[in-house]
Amino acid sequence: MPDLSEAVADPLLRIEGADKVFHGGVVALKGLSLDVHMGDFISLLGPSGCGKSTALRMIADLLHPTRGRITWTGSHSTQDLGVVFQEPTLMPWATVKQNVWLPYRLRGKSFNSVQDDVLEALKLVGLEKFQNAYPRELSGGMKMRVSIARAMVTRPKLILMDEPFAALDEITRFRLNNDLLELKQKIGCTVIFVTHSVFESVFLSDRIVVMAARPGRVIRELRVDAPYPRDEEFRTSPEYAAFCREASDALHEAMELAA
Amino acid sequence: MSLADENTPITPDAPDADELARMRQARFEKIGKWTLPVIVMVIMLVAWDRIVVLNEIPHYILPGPGLVIETLIKDWPILFDALLVTLQITLMALAVAVLGGVGLAVLFTQSRWVEMSFYPYAVILQVTPIVSIAPLIFIYVDSRLAGLLLCAWLVAFFPILSNTTLGLNSADHGLRDLFRIYGATRWQRLRYLQLPSALPYFLGGLRIAGGLSLIGAVVAEYVAGTGGIGSGLAFRILEAGYRLNIPRMFAALILIAGSGVVIFAGLSFLSHMLLRKWHESALKRDG
């Protein structure tokens, strides 16, 4: 990805000196500044309590910053947002395709008018055969795929993911990591991905924002300058190992700062 | 990406001793669930009959089971009319309890003001015994039908109200956040998230309310007393009591108990049909 064009282009989203202070004076986040450009895959990496989920919730407009600003540029807004939480958060009473329909449904679109998009999203995550199944009939990994299909059915500019694969077994997680990169390539969205896994963040992202706790803050930003598409070969390559060491060192530094 | 590994194949090996014991237990439970209560009933009926016959108890003190059945058949025209009246009150009260209970619950979850103002009074209405309110109701309400309905409703609406309120408030937090992010209106949140979340709770309340509305209908009829035309089963029991027609009292009692069982079974079936596709309570556990 050429850096020049990125530097010139306006960011999709700009966070300037955002603080979040919770009731009782707990500083969850201090001075977060971040420019999110179109096409970025940014990981927020850090120990628990570093405010990475708080940052994500502020971007999603579920929380308002105590100080500082979050601005969407151009015609973009929170309308251009898809989210995936740690849990699949599917509606158990609705079928897979009804769950994926939800973002459109809340915009007042009938199922028939967006049926093609819904089926396309399900096809992208490999679940078109399960469109009429209920969530309880699916495995954990498949439920997460439905959740991802729901996040991208409207083709949003930005997808927020809050530790989406943390509860899955490693084999499923690796496979979903691969699939996620493939998907991002296909639909060309921007992703902000919260994780506490060094390996996951290096494999997925081109920018890693390392955060420390108490108070939650950014201590370093790393670039993973490895070309996409990345595959299993990248996962076993020496450069991957080198990036992992770098990220791991930064994470250790973050944890010592908090201790 | 293949999903084949999501299902592990089952090898058709012979079951071991543990598995055989488990199957025996399952078979016993399946058969015993129906046969054991039937055996108990037969023993009770025979014992009842023997006690009456051997002690030569006169039928105006304790009739035998044979005489009760005989009376049930002989008095069927009277008793059946009474049954219809009681069932009518019961079902109407249940319908009004559903409307009132769900309506109030929705109102409560939409406005904390309304909930804080009125919830305590819903509790007071519930904890005050209906027999102590009913005489007053029949003083102020002219129509006997309306009075009966009001009594039955007072008894039945509370479980629906409290269960539905609980259900509306127990929608998944992740889903709530999702609805907020996607800009759902209050109405959309209620319709697509809160009402479906509340359905299992509501159905639990409905099963309780079904039994309670029958109780409410019977109690109200006792209080309303001699009604002349259009009298229900409770009135027939009172009347038969005055005339020492004990067999008819038993026959009417059987009809009331039977109605209660049928209402409960019907509502359980409804609940199962509505939830069987997705809710934990209606799922068969495999293994």
mmCIF file with all atom_site columns, C-alpha atoms in Angstrom, chain A residues 57 60-62 81-83 85 89-93 102-103 105-108 124-127 130 134 136 139 142 145 150-151 175 179, chain B residues 1-3 5-6 172-185 188-189 191-194 196-197 276-280 283:
data_model
loop_
_atom_site.group_PDB
_atom_site.id
_atom_site.type_symbol
_atom_site.label_atom_id
_atom_site.label_alt_id
_atom_site.label_comp_id
_atom_site.label_asym_id
_atom_site.label_entity_id
_atom_site.label_seq_id
_atom_site.pdbx_PDB_ins_code
_atom_site.Cartn_x
_atom_site.Cartn_y
_atom_site.Cartn_z
_atom_site.occupancy
_atom_site.B_iso_or_equiv
_atom_site.pdbx_formal_charge
_atom_site.auth_seq_id
_atom_site.auth_comp_id
_atom_site.auth_asym_id
_atom_site.auth_atom_id
_atom_site.pdbx_PDB_model_num
ATOM 1  C CA . ARG A 1 57  ? -17.502 2.316   21.869 1.00 0.00 ? 57  ARG A CA 1
ATOM 2  C CA . ALA A 1 60  ? -19.570 3.724   17.567 1.00 0.00 ? 60  ALA A CA 1
ATOM 3  C CA . ASP A 1 61  ? -21.179 6.676   19.387 1.00 0.00 ? 61  ASP A CA 1
ATOM 4  C CA . LEU A 1 62  ? -22.244 4.481   22.304 1.00 0.00 ? 62  LEU A CA 1
ATOM 5  C CA . LEU A 1 81  ? -20.540 1.539   10.385 1.00 0.00 ? 81  LEU A CA 1
ATOM 6  C CA . GLY A 1 82  ? -20.679 -2.190  10.944 1.00 0.00 ? 82  GLY A CA 1
ATOM 7  C CA . VAL A 1 83  ? -19.893 -3.805  14.291 1.00 0.00 ? 83  VAL A CA 1
ATOM 8  C CA . PHE A 1 85  ? -18.746 -7.882  19.251 1.00 0.00 ? 85  PHE A CA 1
ATOM 9  C CA . THR A 1 89  ? -25.057 -11.339 19.555 1.00 0.00 ? 89  THR A CA 1
ATOM 10 C CA . LEU A 1 90  ? -27.530 -12.903 17.184 1.00 0.00 ? 90  LEU A CA 1
ATOM 11 C CA . MET A 1 91  ? -31.261 -12.818 17.789 1.00 0.00 ? 91  MET A CA 1
ATOM 12 C CA . PRO A 1 92  ? -32.054 -16.436 18.777 1.00 0.00 ? 92  PRO A CA 1
ATOM 13 C CA . TRP A 1 93  ? -35.660 -16.167 17.571 1.00 0.00 ? 93  TRP A CA 1
ATOM 14 C CA . LEU A 1 102 ? -31.256 -6.502  10.652 1.00 0.00 ? 102 LEU A CA 1
ATOM 15 C CA . PRO A 1 103 ? -29.148 -3.413  9.739  1.00 0.00 ? 103 PRO A CA 1
ATOM 16 C CA . ARG A 1 105 ? -34.495 -3.693  8.505  1.00 0.00 ? 105 ARG A CA 1
ATOM 17 C CA . LEU A 1 106 ? -33.734 -0.927  11.005 1.00 0.00 ? 106 LEU A CA 1
ATOM 18 C CA . ARG A 1 107 ? -33.382 1.435   8.059  1.00 0.00 ? 107 ARG A CA 1
ATOM 19 C CA . GLY A 1 108 ? -36.897 0.475   7.031  1.00 0.00 ? 108 GLY A CA 1
ATOM 20 C CA . LEU A 1 124 ? -19.027 -14.271 1.320  1.00 0.00 ? 124 LEU A CA 1
ATOM 21 C CA . VAL A 1 125 ? -18.807 -15.931 4.741  1.00 0.00 ? 125 VAL A CA 1
ATOM 22 C CA . GLY A 1 126 ? -19.642 -19.347 3.269  1.00 0.00 ? 126 GLY A CA 1
ATOM 23 C CA . LEU A 1 127 ? -23.020 -19.787 4.946  1.00 0.00 ? 127 LEU A CA 1
ATOM 24 C CA . PHE A 1 130 ? -27.569 -22.102 6.344  1.00 0.00 ? 130 PHE A CA 1
ATOM 25 C CA . TYR A 1 134 ? -31.610 -20.782 13.629 1.00 0.00 ? 134 TYR A CA 1
ATOM 26 C CA . ARG A 1 136 ? -28.688 -22.475 17.999 1.00 0.00 ? 136 ARG A CA 1
ATOM 27 C CA . SER A 1 139 ? -21.296 -23.855 15.917 1.00 0.00 ? 139 SER A CA 1
ATOM 28 C CA . MET A 1 142 ? -20.420 -20.257 12.245 1.00 0.00 ? 142 MET A CA 1
ATOM 29 C CA . ARG A 1 145 ? -19.489 -15.721 10.572 1.00 0.00 ? 145 ARG A CA 1
ATOM 30 C CA . ARG A 1 150 ? -24.438 -8.833  9.368  1.00 0.00 ? 150 ARG A CA 1
ATOM 31 C CA . ALA A 1 151 ? -21.722 -6.219  9.941  1.00 0.00 ? 151 ALA A CA 1
ATOM 32 C CA . ARG A 1 175 ? -9.388  -19.881 9.706  1.00 0.00 ? 175 ARG A CA 1
ATOM 33 C CA . ASP A 1 179 ? -11.251 -15.393 5.822  1.00 0.00 ? 179 ASP A CA 1
ATOM 34 C CA . MET B 2 1   ? -13.772 -23.019 3.327  1.00 0.00 ? 1   MET B CA 1
ATOM 35 C CA . SER B 2 2   ? -15.327 -26.270 4.268  1.00 0.00 ? 2   SER B CA 1
ATOM 36 C CA . LEU B 2 3   ? -17.674 -26.713 7.141  1.00 0.00 ? 3   LEU B CA 1
ATOM 37 C CA . ASP B 2 5   ? -15.587 -30.737 10.284 1.00 0.00 ? 5   ASP B CA 1
ATOM 38 C CA . GLU B 2 6   ? -18.380 -29.022 12.217 1.00 0.00 ? 6   GLU B CA 1
ATOM 39 C CA . ASP B 2 172 ? -29.431 -9.008  25.513 1.00 0.00 ? 172 ASP B CA 1
ATOM 40 C CA . HIS B 2 173 ? -27.112 -6.032  26.139 1.00 0.00 ? 173 HIS B CA 1
ATOM 41 C CA . GLY B 2 174 ? -25.026 -6.666  23.050 1.00 0.00 ? 174 GLY B CA 1
ATOM 42 C CA . LEU B 2 175 ? -28.165 -6.591  20.928 1.00 0.00 ? 175 LEU B CA 1
ATOM 43 C CA . ARG B 2 176 ? -29.291 -3.370  22.590 1.00 0.00 ? 176 ARG B CA 1
ATOM 44 C CA . ASP B 2 177 ? -25.959 -1.752  21.717 1.00 0.00 ? 177 ASP B CA 1
ATOM 45 C CA . LEU B 2 178 ? -26.303 -3.048  18.186 1.00 0.00 ? 178 LEU B CA 1
ATOM 46 C CA . PHE B 2 179 ? -29.788 -1.544  17.864 1.00 0.00 ? 179 PHE B CA 1
ATOM 47 C CA . ARG B 2 180 ? -28.440 1.784   19.122 1.00 0.00 ? 180 ARG B CA 1
ATOM 48 C CA . ILE B 2 181 ? -25.524 1.757   16.698 1.00 0.00 ? 181 ILE B CA 1
ATOM 49 C CA . TYR B 2 182 ? -27.858 1.037   13.803 1.00 0.00 ? 182 TYR B CA 1
ATOM 50 C CA . GLY B 2 183 ? -30.081 3.912   14.880 1.00 0.00 ? 183 GLY B CA 1
ATOM 51 C CA . ALA B 2 184 ? -33.198 1.905   15.809 1.00 0.00 ? 184 ALA B CA 1
ATOM 52 C CA . THR B 2 185 ? -36.234 3.914   16.851 1.00 0.00 ? 185 THR B CA 1
ATOM 53 C CA . GLN B 2 188 ? -38.293 -0.736  16.335 1.00 0.00 ? 188 GLN B CA 1
ATOM 54 C CA . ARG B 2 189 ? -36.462 -1.677  19.521 1.00 0.00 ? 189 ARG B CA 1
ATOM 55 C CA . ARG B 2 191 ? -40.991 -4.660  18.204 1.00 0.00 ? 191 ARG B CA 1
ATOM 56 C CA . TYR B 2 192 ? -37.858 -6.399  16.954 1.00 0.00 ? 192 TYR B CA 1
ATOM 57 C CA . LEU B 2 193 ? -35.915 -6.797  20.193 1.00 0.00 ? 193 LEU B CA 1
ATOM 58 C CA . GLN B 2 194 ? -37.889 -6.411  23.401 1.00 0.00 ? 194 GLN B CA 1
ATOM 59 C CA . PRO B 2 196 ? -39.403 -11.305 21.104 1.00 0.00 ? 196 PRO B CA 1
ATOM 60 C CA . SER B 2 197 ? -37.081 -11.371 24.148 1.00 0.00 ? 197 SER B CA 1
ATOM 61 C CA . ARG B 2 276 ? -39.775 -24.893 19.904 1.00 0.00 ? 276 ARG B CA 1
ATOM 62 C CA . LYS B 2 277 ? -37.588 -23.513 17.154 1.00 0.00 ? 277 LYS B CA 1
ATOM 63 C CA . TRP B 2 278 ? -35.308 -21.358 19.252 1.00 0.00 ? 278 TRP B CA 1
ATOM 64 C CA . HIS B 2 279 ? -35.763 -21.275 23.014 1.00 0.00 ? 279 HIS B CA 1
ATOM 65 C CA . GLU B 2 280 ? -33.759 -23.406 25.448 1.00 0.00 ? 280 GLU B CA 1
ATOM 66 C CA . LEU B 2 283 ? -35.346 -27.909 23.118 1.00 0.00 ? 283 LEU B CA 1
#
